mmCIF file of C-alpha atoms in Angstrom:
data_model
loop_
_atom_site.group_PDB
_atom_site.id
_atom_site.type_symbol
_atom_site.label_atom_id
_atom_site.label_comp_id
_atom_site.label_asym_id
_atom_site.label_seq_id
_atom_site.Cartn_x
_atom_site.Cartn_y
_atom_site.Cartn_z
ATOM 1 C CA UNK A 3 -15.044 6.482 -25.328
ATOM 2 C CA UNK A 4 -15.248 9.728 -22.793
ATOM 3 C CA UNK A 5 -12.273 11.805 -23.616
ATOM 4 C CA UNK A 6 -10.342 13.920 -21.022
ATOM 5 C CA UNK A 7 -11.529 16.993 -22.227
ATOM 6 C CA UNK A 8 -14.812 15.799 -21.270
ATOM 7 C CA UNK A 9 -14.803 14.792 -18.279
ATOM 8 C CA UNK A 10 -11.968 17.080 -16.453
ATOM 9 C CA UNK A 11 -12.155 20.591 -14.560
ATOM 10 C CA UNK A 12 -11.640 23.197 -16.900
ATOM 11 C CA UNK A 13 -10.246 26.546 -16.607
ATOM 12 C CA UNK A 14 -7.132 25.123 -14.032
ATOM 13 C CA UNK A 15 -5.516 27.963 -12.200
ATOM 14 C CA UNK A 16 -1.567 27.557 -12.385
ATOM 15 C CA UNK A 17 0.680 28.922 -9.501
ATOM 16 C CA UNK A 18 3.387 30.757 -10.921
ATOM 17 C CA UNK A 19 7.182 28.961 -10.296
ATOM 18 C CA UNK A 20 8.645 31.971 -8.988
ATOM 19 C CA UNK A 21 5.390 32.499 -6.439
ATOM 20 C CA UNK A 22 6.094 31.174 -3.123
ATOM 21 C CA UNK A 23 4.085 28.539 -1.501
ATOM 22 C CA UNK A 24 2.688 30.242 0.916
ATOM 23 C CA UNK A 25 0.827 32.436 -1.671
ATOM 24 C CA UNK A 26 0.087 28.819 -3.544
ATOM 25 C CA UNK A 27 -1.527 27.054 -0.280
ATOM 26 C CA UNK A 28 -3.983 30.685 -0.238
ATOM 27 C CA UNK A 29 -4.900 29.804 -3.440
ATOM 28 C CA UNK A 30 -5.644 26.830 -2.834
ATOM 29 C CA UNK A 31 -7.491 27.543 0.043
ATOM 30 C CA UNK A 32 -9.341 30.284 -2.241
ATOM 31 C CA UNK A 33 -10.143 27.959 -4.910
ATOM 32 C CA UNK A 34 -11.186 24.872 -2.352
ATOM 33 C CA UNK A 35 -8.554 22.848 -4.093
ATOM 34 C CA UNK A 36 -5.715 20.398 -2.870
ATOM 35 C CA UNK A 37 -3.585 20.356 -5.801
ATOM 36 C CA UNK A 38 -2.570 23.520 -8.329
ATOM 37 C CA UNK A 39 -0.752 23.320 -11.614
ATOM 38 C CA UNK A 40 3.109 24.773 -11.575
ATOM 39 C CA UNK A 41 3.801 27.028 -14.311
ATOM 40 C CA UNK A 42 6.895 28.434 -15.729
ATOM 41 C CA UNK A 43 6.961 32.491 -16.861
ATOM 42 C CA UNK A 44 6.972 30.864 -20.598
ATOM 43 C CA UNK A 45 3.619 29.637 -19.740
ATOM 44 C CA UNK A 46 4.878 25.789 -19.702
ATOM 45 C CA UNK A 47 3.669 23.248 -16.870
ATOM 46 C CA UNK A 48 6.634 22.752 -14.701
ATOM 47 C CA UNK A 49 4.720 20.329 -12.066
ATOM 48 C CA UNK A 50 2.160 19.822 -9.548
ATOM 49 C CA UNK A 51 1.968 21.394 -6.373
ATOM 50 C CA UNK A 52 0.042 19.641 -3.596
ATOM 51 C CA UNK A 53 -1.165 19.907 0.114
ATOM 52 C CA UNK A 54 1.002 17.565 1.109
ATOM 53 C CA UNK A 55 4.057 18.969 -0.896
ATOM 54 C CA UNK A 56 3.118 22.369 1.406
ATOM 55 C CA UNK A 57 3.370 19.907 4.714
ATOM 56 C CA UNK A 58 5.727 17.483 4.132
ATOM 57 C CA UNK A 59 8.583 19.129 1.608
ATOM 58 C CA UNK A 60 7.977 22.987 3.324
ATOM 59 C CA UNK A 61 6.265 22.710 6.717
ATOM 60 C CA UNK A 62 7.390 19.228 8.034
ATOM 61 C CA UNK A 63 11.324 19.854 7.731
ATOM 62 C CA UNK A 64 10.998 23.235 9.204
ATOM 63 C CA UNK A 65 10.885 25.484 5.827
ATOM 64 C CA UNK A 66 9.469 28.817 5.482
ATOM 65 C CA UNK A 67 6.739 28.639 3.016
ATOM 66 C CA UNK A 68 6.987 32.649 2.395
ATOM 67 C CA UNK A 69 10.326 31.949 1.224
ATOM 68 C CA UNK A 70 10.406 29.033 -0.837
ATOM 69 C CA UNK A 71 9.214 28.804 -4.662
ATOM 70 C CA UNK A 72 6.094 26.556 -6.080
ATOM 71 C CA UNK A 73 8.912 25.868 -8.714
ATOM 72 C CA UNK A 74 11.509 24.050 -6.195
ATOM 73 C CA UNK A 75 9.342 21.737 -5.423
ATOM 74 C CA UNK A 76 8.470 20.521 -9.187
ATOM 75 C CA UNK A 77 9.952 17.066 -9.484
ATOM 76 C CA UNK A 78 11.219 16.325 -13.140
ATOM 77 C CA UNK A 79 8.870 16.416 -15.929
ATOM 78 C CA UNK A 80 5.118 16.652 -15.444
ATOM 79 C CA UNK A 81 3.061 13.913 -15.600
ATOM 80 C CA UNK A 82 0.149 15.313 -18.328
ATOM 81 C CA UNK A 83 -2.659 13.751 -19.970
ATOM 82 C CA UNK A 84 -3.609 15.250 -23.905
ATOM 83 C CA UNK A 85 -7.061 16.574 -23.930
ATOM 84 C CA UNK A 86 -7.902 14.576 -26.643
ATOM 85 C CA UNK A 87 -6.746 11.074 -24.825
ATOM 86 C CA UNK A 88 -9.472 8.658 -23.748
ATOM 87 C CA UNK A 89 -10.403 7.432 -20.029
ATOM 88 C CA UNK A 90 -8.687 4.199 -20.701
ATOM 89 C CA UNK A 91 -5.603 6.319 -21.642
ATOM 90 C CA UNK A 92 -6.067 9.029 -18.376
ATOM 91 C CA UNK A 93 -6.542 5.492 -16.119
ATOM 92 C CA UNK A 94 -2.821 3.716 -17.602
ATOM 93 C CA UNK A 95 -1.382 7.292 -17.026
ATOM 94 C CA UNK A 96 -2.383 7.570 -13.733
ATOM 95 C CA UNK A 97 -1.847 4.001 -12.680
ATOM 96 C CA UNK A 98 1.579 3.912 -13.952
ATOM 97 C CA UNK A 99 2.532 7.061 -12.339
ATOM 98 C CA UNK A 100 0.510 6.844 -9.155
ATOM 99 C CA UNK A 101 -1.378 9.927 -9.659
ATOM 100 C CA UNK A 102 -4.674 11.247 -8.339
ATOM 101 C CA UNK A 103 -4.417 14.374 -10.429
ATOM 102 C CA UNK A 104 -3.006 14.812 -14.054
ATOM 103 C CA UNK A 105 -3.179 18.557 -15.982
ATOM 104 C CA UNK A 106 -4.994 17.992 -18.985
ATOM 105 C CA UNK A 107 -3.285 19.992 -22.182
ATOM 106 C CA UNK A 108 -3.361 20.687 -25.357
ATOM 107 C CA UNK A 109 -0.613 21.317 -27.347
ATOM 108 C CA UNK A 110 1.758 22.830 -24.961
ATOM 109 C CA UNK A 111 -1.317 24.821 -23.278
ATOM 110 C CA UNK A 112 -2.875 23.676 -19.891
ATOM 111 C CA UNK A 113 -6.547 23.557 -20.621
ATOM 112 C CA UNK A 114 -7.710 21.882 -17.395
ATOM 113 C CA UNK A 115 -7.234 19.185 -14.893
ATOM 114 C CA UNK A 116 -8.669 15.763 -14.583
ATOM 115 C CA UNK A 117 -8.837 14.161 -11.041
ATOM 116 C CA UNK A 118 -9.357 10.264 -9.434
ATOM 117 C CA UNK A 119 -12.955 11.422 -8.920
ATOM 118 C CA UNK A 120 -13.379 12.632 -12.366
ATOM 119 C CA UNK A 121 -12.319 9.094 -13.976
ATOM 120 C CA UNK A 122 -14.197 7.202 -11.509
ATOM 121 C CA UNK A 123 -17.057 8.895 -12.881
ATOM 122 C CA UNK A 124 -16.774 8.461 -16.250
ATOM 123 C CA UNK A 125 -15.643 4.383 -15.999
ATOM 124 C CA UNK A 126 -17.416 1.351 -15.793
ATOM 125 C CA UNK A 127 -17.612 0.208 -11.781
ATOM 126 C CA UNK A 128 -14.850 -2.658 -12.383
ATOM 127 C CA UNK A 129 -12.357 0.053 -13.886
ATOM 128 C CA UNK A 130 -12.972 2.286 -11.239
ATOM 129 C CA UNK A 131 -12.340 -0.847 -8.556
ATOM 130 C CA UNK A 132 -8.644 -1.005 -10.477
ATOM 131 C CA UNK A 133 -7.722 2.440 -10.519
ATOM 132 C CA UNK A 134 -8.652 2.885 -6.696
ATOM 133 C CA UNK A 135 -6.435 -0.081 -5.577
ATOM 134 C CA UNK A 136 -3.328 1.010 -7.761
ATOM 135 C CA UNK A 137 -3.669 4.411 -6.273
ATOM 136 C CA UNK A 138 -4.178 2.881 -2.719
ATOM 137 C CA UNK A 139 -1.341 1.203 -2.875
ATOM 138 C CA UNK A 140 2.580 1.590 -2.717
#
């Protein structure tokens, strides 16, 4: 079976915790992506940071993004896939957490990402049916 090494984004830029978002969303905007890894200054994941985070947790109550850290907005432990797991594996994880998005490592080291796209692309059509409706819904 496909393995998340094989079918994720490699080479996944972090934003550092102590960065603010403002320089996160202009990497993002650099790197044409909607999600970037969080990572601590001991090189360890710390989170996601999304889009929407930017809007809704900075933007939307009237934050300013120059001011606040990537790393106040990581919730808890990250959600991570090993690089070695299978797509059945990365498609339980992300159902279970309602994720679009889950860091791929290996070991303790971040080695890439794997996105809803990537899994729908590696699954049989039926799979890819399930894993759009549990991520559709609340």
């Amino acid at each position: 079976m496909t393995t998340a090494r094989e079918i994720m984004t490699e080479s996944a830029e972090c934003v550092g915790a102590e960065e603010s978002v403002l320089d996160a969303a202009r990497k993002m905007t650099e790197l044409g992506v909607g999600a970037l890894p969080i990572c601590g200054t001991d090189d360890k994941l710390k989170g996601m940071l999304t889009d929407r985070d930017v809007v809704v947790k900075v933007l939307g109550v009237g934050k300013d993004p120059a001011q606040v850290k990537a790393g106040d907005l990581a919730q808890g432990e990250a959600v991570t896939i090993g690089a070695d797991d299978d797509a059945a594996e990365i498609l339980r994880t992300m159902t279970e957490h309602k994720v679009r998005r889950l860091p791929v490592i290996d070991g303790h080291r971040l080695v890439g990402v794997v996105a809803q796209a990537d899994v729908a692309r590696a699954l049989p059509d039926p799979k890819v049916g399930d894993l759009l409706q549990a991520l559709s819904t609340d």
